[in-house]
């Protein structure tokens, strides 16, 4: 993939017209929701939503896409997916494609949150050259995002910077530590330019300690560049068995770079039963014990199918809430906790497609006159325009998560989007109905 830092000039963020107040906010207006979309984009979105409603297709989507690649080659895969699923959910694989996507998002009054599609699972073999290239890609995304909108953000998958196996071991060290704060502080020392204190990681063999030091160096380069250019780094959550290692590194980076503003944010998956306690513990660790700022991205989660299959296979307790209703209660509870503390030193983005959760947040923000600068909303690129557009027009900061990468790189991401559309069936039905209504309105003269 060509360097994305070649293109540094993008449209400045310009908000669209605003509703006079949030009481007039509606998620039912198809003309407002899709006025920035071409007729072809409406047809494509309808086709993709229909595809995502076929359960056998969705449940086996990743295997089907990889099987298609094996049988027909990348050309066949590209022919079927590039102008459908890929175009619907992904920003592009070349700088020109990504630039065009960013134009569309910013011209609609929303903000881009770039997400390089790079991840690794246990058993997959990365190498230092791949991790260095991934670091370069993230630095390019920071460069592109800087100045493109107020408070620009990017997403970071840490499993693209070090082996998933090592992340798992870091998590084991974090869990085994008598004082987890010591682990966070040891990583923070390495992130401010000193060597990583290896006492908490003494169980790692020498090669793994050296790999950890190199990974910390890459993370340091990313965080330093982000701080210098005014970009927030949102560390993505991944599979639950990697979460402890991810949290240790994210908290270490926050301890090192969040002294005055939240530069590094962790992500919290509220479909996990432990999400509420994790947010409380990490917020208290950063703000009360370490005296730095807290930033968090609140999501429901996108690995439910794999997590349930893994827990059943290994005979482990199911970490996922019993149903969507329990997940929503968990999500709203976490958001309520953060709204009690929101301000310059405690900020979050509510990354959700759930209308009820969004209305609860807006109602509380307006009733308590909370500062909109410290609460943002996020939706995935290619989904929920009927939510994103009205929110942006009402004056709220709305980010669209825009992944980018080659077709092969984004296959796991595309599979998760298909599953997500199936899991939030009611929202998908509504989006489908609004798309159909808008398409009929446009075609009526003919």
PDB file of N, CA and C in Angstrom, residues 108-150:
ATOM      1  N   UNK A 108     -20.045  16.210   4.768  1.00  0.00           N
ATOM      2  CA  UNK A 108     -21.333  15.951   5.420  1.00  0.00           C
ATOM      3  C   UNK A 108     -21.360  16.486   6.850  1.00  0.00           C
ATOM      4  N   UNK A 109     -20.280  17.165   7.268  1.00  0.00           N
ATOM      5  CA  UNK A 109     -20.253  17.763   8.599  1.00  0.00           C
ATOM      6  C   UNK A 109     -19.830  16.820   9.698  1.00  0.00           C
ATOM      7  N   UNK A 110     -19.255  15.665   9.319  1.00  0.00           N
ATOM      8  CA  UNK A 110     -18.789  14.697  10.312  1.00  0.00           C
ATOM      9  C   UNK A 110     -17.268  14.615  10.276  1.00  0.00           C
ATOM     10  N   UNK A 111     -16.707  13.856  11.177  1.00  0.00           N
ATOM     11  CA  UNK A 111     -15.261  13.769  11.316  1.00  0.00           C
ATOM     12  C   UNK A 111     -14.799  12.339  11.046  1.00  0.00           C
ATOM     13  N   UNK A 112     -13.647  12.206  10.420  1.00  0.00           N
ATOM     14  CA  UNK A 112     -13.085  10.885  10.127  1.00  0.00           C
ATOM     15  C   UNK A 112     -12.230  10.399  11.291  1.00  0.00           C
ATOM     16  N   UNK A 113     -12.394   9.143  11.622  1.00  0.00           N
ATOM     17  CA  UNK A 113     -11.534   8.487  12.595  1.00  0.00           C
ATOM     18  C   UNK A 113     -10.897   7.296  11.871  1.00  0.00           C
ATOM     19  N   UNK A 114      -9.682   7.511  11.354  1.00  0.00           N
ATOM     20  CA  UNK A 114      -9.036   6.502  10.517  1.00  0.00           C
ATOM     21  C   UNK A 114      -8.640   5.281  11.337  1.00  0.00           C
ATOM     22  N   UNK A 115      -8.800   4.103  10.727  1.00  0.00           N
ATOM     23  CA  UNK A 115      -8.484   2.846  11.400  1.00  0.00           C
ATOM     24  C   UNK A 115      -7.782   1.925  10.418  1.00  0.00           C
ATOM     25  N   UNK A 116      -6.469   1.774  10.582  1.00  0.00           N
ATOM     26  CA  UNK A 116      -5.720   0.840   9.733  1.00  0.00           C
ATOM     27  C   UNK A 116      -6.125  -0.583  10.089  1.00  0.00           C
ATOM     28  N   UNK A 117      -6.466  -1.384   9.084  1.00  0.00           N
ATOM     29  CA  UNK A 117      -6.913  -2.754   9.342  1.00  0.00           C
ATOM     30  C   UNK A 117      -5.699  -3.658   9.460  1.00  0.00           C
ATOM     31  N   UNK A 118      -5.204  -3.737  10.673  1.00  0.00           N
ATOM     32  CA  UNK A 118      -4.044  -4.595  10.947  1.00  0.00           C
ATOM     33  C   UNK A 118      -4.295  -5.254  12.288  1.00  0.00           C
ATOM     34  N   UNK A 119      -4.265  -6.560  12.314  1.00  0.00           N
ATOM     35  CA  UNK A 119      -4.468  -7.272  13.562  1.00  0.00           C
ATOM     36  C   UNK A 119      -3.865  -8.659  13.429  1.00  0.00           C
ATOM     37  N   UNK A 120      -3.596  -9.245  14.592  1.00  0.00           N
ATOM     38  CA  UNK A 120      -2.992 -10.570  14.613  1.00  0.00           C
ATOM     39  C   UNK A 120      -3.629 -11.357  15.741  1.00  0.00           C
ATOM     40  N   UNK A 121      -3.847 -12.644  15.510  1.00  0.00           N
ATOM     41  CA  UNK A 121      -4.412 -13.504  16.543  1.00  0.00           C
ATOM     42  C   UNK A 121      -3.357 -14.515  16.970  1.00  0.00           C
ATOM     43  N   UNK A 122      -3.635 -15.194  18.085  1.00  0.00           N
ATOM     44  CA  UNK A 122      -2.734 -16.233  18.566  1.00  0.00           C
ATOM     45  C   UNK A 122      -2.537 -17.274  17.466  1.00  0.00           C
ATOM     46  N   UNK A 123      -1.291 -17.658  17.218  1.00  0.00           N
ATOM     47  CA  UNK A 123      -0.990 -18.657  16.201  1.00  0.00           C
ATOM     48  C   UNK A 123      -0.643 -18.074  14.854  1.00  0.00           C
ATOM     49  N   UNK A 124      -0.985 -16.792  14.638  1.00  0.00           N
ATOM     50  CA  UNK A 124      -0.602 -16.129  13.396  1.00  0.00           C
ATOM     51  C   UNK A 124       0.776 -15.522  13.577  1.00  0.00           C
ATOM     52  N   UNK A 125       1.600 -15.648  12.567  1.00  0.00           N
ATOM     53  CA  UNK A 125       2.995 -15.225  12.693  1.00  0.00           C
ATOM     54  C   UNK A 125       3.232 -13.884  12.021  1.00  0.00           C
ATOM     55  N   UNK A 126       3.515 -12.880  12.840  1.00  0.00           N
ATOM     56  CA  UNK A 126       3.960 -11.603  12.317  1.00  0.00           C
ATOM     57  C   UNK A 126       5.481 -11.568  12.352  1.00  0.00           C
ATOM     58  N   UNK A 127       6.058 -10.458  11.967  1.00  0.00           N
ATOM     59  CA  UNK A 127       7.504 -10.310  12.044  1.00  0.00           C
ATOM     60  C   UNK A 127       7.813  -8.839  12.245  1.00  0.00           C
ATOM     61  N   UNK A 128       9.030  -8.550  12.642  1.00  0.00           N
ATOM     62  CA  UNK A 128       9.412  -7.175  12.947  1.00  0.00           C
ATOM     63  C   UNK A 128       9.206  -6.249  11.749  1.00  0.00           C
ATOM     64  N   UNK A 129       9.472  -6.753  10.550  1.00  0.00           N
ATOM     65  CA  UNK A 129       9.290  -5.907   9.362  1.00  0.00           C
ATOM     66  C   UNK A 129       7.825  -5.504   9.200  1.00  0.00           C
ATOM     67  N   UNK A 130       6.907  -6.440   9.464  1.00  0.00           N
ATOM     68  CA  UNK A 130       5.474  -6.136   9.372  1.00  0.00           C
ATOM     69  C   UNK A 130       5.087  -5.118  10.430  1.00  0.00           C
ATOM     70  N   UNK A 131       5.594  -5.290  11.652  1.00  0.00           N
ATOM     71  CA  UNK A 131       5.244  -4.362  12.730  1.00  0.00           C
ATOM     72  C   UNK A 131       5.797  -2.964  12.447  1.00  0.00           C
ATOM     73  N   UNK A 132       6.988  -2.897  11.880  1.00  0.00           N
ATOM     74  CA  UNK A 132       7.547  -1.576  11.529  1.00  0.00           C
ATOM     75  C   UNK A 132       6.711  -0.906  10.440  1.00  0.00           C
ATOM     76  N   UNK A 133       6.275  -1.695   9.451  1.00  0.00           N
ATOM     77  CA  UNK A 133       5.439  -1.139   8.380  1.00  0.00           C
ATOM     78  C   UNK A 133       4.095  -0.671   8.938  1.00  0.00           C
ATOM     79  N   UNK A 134       3.523  -1.449   9.855  1.00  0.00           N
ATOM     80  CA  UNK A 134       2.261  -1.041  10.471  1.00  0.00           C
ATOM     81  C   UNK A 134       2.421   0.258  11.252  1.00  0.00           C
ATOM     82  N   UNK A 135       3.541   0.400  11.936  1.00  0.00           N
ATOM     83  CA  UNK A 135       3.825   1.640  12.665  1.00  0.00           C
ATOM     84  C   UNK A 135       3.895   2.811  11.688  1.00  0.00           C
ATOM     85  N   UNK A 136       4.535   2.595  10.563  1.00  0.00           N
ATOM     86  CA  UNK A 136       4.634   3.654   9.556  1.00  0.00           C
ATOM     87  C   UNK A 136       3.253   4.046   9.042  1.00  0.00           C
ATOM     88  N   UNK A 137       2.388   3.060   8.851  1.00  0.00           N
ATOM     89  CA  UNK A 137       1.029   3.343   8.393  1.00  0.00           C
ATOM     90  C   UNK A 137       0.266   4.187   9.411  1.00  0.00           C
ATOM     91  N   UNK A 138       0.430   3.871  10.685  1.00  0.00           N
ATOM     92  CA  UNK A 138      -0.259   4.636  11.729  1.00  0.00           C
ATOM     93  C   UNK A 138       0.272   6.063  11.778  1.00  0.00           C
ATOM     94  N   UNK A 139       1.578   6.216  11.648  1.00  0.00           N
ATOM     95  CA  UNK A 139       2.146   7.569  11.622  1.00  0.00           C
ATOM     96  C   UNK A 139       1.596   8.357  10.428  1.00  0.00           C
ATOM     97  N   UNK A 140       1.398   7.678   9.302  1.00  0.00           N
ATOM     98  CA  UNK A 140       0.791   8.325   8.142  1.00  0.00           C
ATOM     99  C   UNK A 140      -0.645   8.745   8.413  1.00  0.00           C
ATOM    100  N   UNK A 141      -1.388   7.898   9.137  1.00  0.00           N
ATOM    101  CA  UNK A 141      -2.774   8.234   9.479  1.00  0.00           C
ATOM    102  C   UNK A 141      -2.830   9.439  10.410  1.00  0.00           C
ATOM    103  N   UNK A 142      -1.885   9.522  11.344  1.00  0.00           N
ATOM    104  CA  UNK A 142      -1.811  10.685  12.240  1.00  0.00           C
ATOM    105  C   UNK A 142      -1.537  11.939  11.426  1.00  0.00           C
ATOM    106  N   UNK A 143      -0.600  11.822  10.501  1.00  0.00           N
ATOM    107  CA  UNK A 143      -0.241  12.956   9.647  1.00  0.00           C
ATOM    108  C   UNK A 143      -1.453  13.432   8.845  1.00  0.00           C
ATOM    109  N   UNK A 144      -2.213  12.491   8.296  1.00  0.00           N
ATOM    110  CA  UNK A 144      -3.389  12.835   7.502  1.00  0.00           C
ATOM    111  C   UNK A 144      -4.494  13.452   8.348  1.00  0.00           C
ATOM    112  N   UNK A 145      -4.668  12.938   9.550  1.00  0.00           N
ATOM    113  CA  UNK A 145      -5.777  13.376  10.397  1.00  0.00           C
ATOM    114  C   UNK A 145      -5.536  14.747  10.995  1.00  0.00           C
ATOM    115  N   UNK A 146      -4.270  15.082  11.208  1.00  0.00           N
ATOM    116  CA  UNK A 146      -3.937  16.343  11.865  1.00  0.00           C
ATOM    117  C   UNK A 146      -4.494  17.529  11.079  1.00  0.00           C
ATOM    118  N   UNK A 147      -5.265  18.360  11.732  1.00  0.00           N
ATOM    119  CA  UNK A 147      -5.798  19.557  11.107  1.00  0.00           C
ATOM    120  C   UNK A 147      -7.008  19.336  10.228  1.00  0.00           C
ATOM    121  N   UNK A 148      -7.435  18.077  10.067  1.00  0.00           N
ATOM    122  CA  UNK A 148      -8.575  17.801   9.196  1.00  0.00           C
ATOM    123  C   UNK A 148      -9.905  18.163   9.841  1.00  0.00           C
ATOM    124  N   UNK A 149      -9.951  18.153  11.180  1.00  0.00           N
ATOM    125  CA  UNK A 149     -11.171  18.488  11.909  1.00  0.00           C
ATOM    126  C   UNK A 149     -10.789  18.834  13.337  1.00  0.00           C
ATOM    127  N   UNK A 150     -11.681  19.427  14.112  1.00  0.00           N
ATOM    128  CA  UNK A 150     -11.377  19.654  15.527  1.00  0.00           C
ATOM    129  C   UNK A 150     -11.189  18.319  16.254  1.00  0.00           C
TER     130      UNK A 150
END
